Amino acid sequence: MSDIIQLLPDHVANQIAAGEVVQRPASVVKELLENSIDADATSITLLLKNAGKTLIQIIDNGKGMSTTDARLCFDRHATSKIRNAQDLFNLKTKGFRGEALASIAAIAHVELKTKQDNDELGTAIKIEGSTIVSQEPASTAKGTSIAVKNLFYNIPARRNFLKSDTIETRHIIDEFQRVALAHPAISFLLHHNDNEIYHLKESNLRKRIVSIFGSKMNEKLVPINEQTDILTITGFVAKPEFSKKKRGEQFFFVNDRFIKSSYLNHAVVNAFDGLLEYGAHPSYFLYLDVPPNSIDINIHPTKTEIKFDNEKALYAILRATVKHSLGQYNVAPVLDFNRDSNLDTPYDFKDKKTVSTPKIIVDPTFNPFKNDVNDQQMTSNSSSGSSTKNYQSNYKKETGSWESLYANIEPIEQSTQEQLFEQQQETETGKTFQIQKKYLLSSIKSGVVLIHQSLAHQRILYEEFLENITVKEASSQQLLFPVTIGFSSADIEMIYSIKSDLESTGFVFNEFTKESVVIGGIPTSITESKITLILEQLLDDMKIEVPDASFSHFDVMAKSFAKSLAIKTGTSLSVKEQENLVNNLFSCKEPSTSPFGKATFKTLTLNEIDTIFNK
């Protein structure tokens, strides 16, 4: 039998490796930004065209590379960070495996310009699909400039899997924010299609957070600072009243590397126990500094997951630290049931050295039995008829006031009681019933139907919004006073990109600034108090992987609006509201499922009900 196993060509192997490293333009941005940081850059510029599909260019003022290193860096597993396997557990840099540039060069056109500080000339290299097209000396500034053009040009199937420019830009901005938050001492500049999105100057952590998420973030932050033998925790958490319904601003950094950890997230949420509304999520920016040999960061291709040696200890310390800070800054109440509040010293007396003893004043003439004695004398004097009559008359005067409260109240007649009972019976035998403020039970000819009130309302609103957006002319209500809503620069960029779509639903935008949106009109179907909730929900839904089609934005909007405005579980509905909900649901084109594919109702026939009781 002939041999069937063979070695893959290098260019094919590089493309396979690129499948792990480069999933979308944001993956390229992450790898290149981390390379610039490893090169000790103090200023980094990111330029994008068409959400990175056409161009991703990183320009830094780092150490640069020699001619030999410039060419060698595109070879697979060529690295300056590792000499043996043990080095994997003592890493202090971002990149270390040496597969990023090789993978990127395998699926794009790459142009590299680099120069070290002491060199007169730098090096320029052009690569297309792992093939070096040219290498020559070049006059360039100190540092490195690398341009990645036409991503996935030689793998059209992978390019077809990319989402819309709006979604891909959002992913790039997410990666950019994570790197920028981890390194506030480095200045960053981000341009997309010649529009400046971020210009972050060198600053401290608090200023960096505010510059990314807007000036209103400053008042929300509570500082965190704790140092122990096994880790140091710094950063900020947001006050509970600023919690959000979406998991947006939640950042963990371990040794200046962004990570995802549901375990550590649970510790933070646990520290907010009793302070958050149901379904709300706290915002936090937490930096953990641990010994490099106590973690393993090589367990995931994107290095966003880390394995800790002592997870339980980290959990306990993190939870206690956040809880302590919330109490220290009077965000959370501190309860001590063993403390006697009578022993608390008022603030006015904290600086006084001596406290005067209070004087005790006693009334020597006080007789607690004086009134009882007079009453006994009054009742015992039966020989005096006038005294007895006076006492009885005084009693009637005293009791007359409260007896008069019941003077005009008549007992309920039997007919009234029967009428109330009949009304109650009539209500109980209505067509719909609400169960636990979550489900509606309605009788039909073949049996009963059980309806999920929130999912059913989502379906009704979804079809209404979709019809208003695509078929009918959108109607808008003008606001008496325009509403200004603060967003981060990235969110404003996303809102602006779908501005025309939002206007077709009835929104009227008066002004866009770097940190806010001024709204002058809203669709007639929503209220002013819901504007912020709807836009935040819409931004969150825009990150969902939806196909890039001309209809997709309208569909996402309709779904987002329906989710935001639908009645929630726990809402009590009147009989009339219940009947309207049932009638409107079965008037829909697709009444059986919600906009997100969940069942809205379940029918139980009489035979199925009989089967339950005949077992």
Coordinates of C-alpha atoms in Angstrom, one line a residue, residues 18 92 161 224 277 385 397 422 447 540 598:
A18 CA -4.0 32.1 10.0
K92 CA 6.1 39.6 30.5
F161 CA -17.8 35.3 6.2
I224 CA -10.1 50.0 44.0
E277 CA -31.5 45.8 40.3
G385 CA -75.6 61.5 93.8
K397 CA -68.3 63.4 76.9
E422 CA -71.5 37.9 41.5
G447 CA -58.9 23.3 24.9
D540 CA -25.7 46.0 22.0
K598 CA -38.7 31.3 21.0

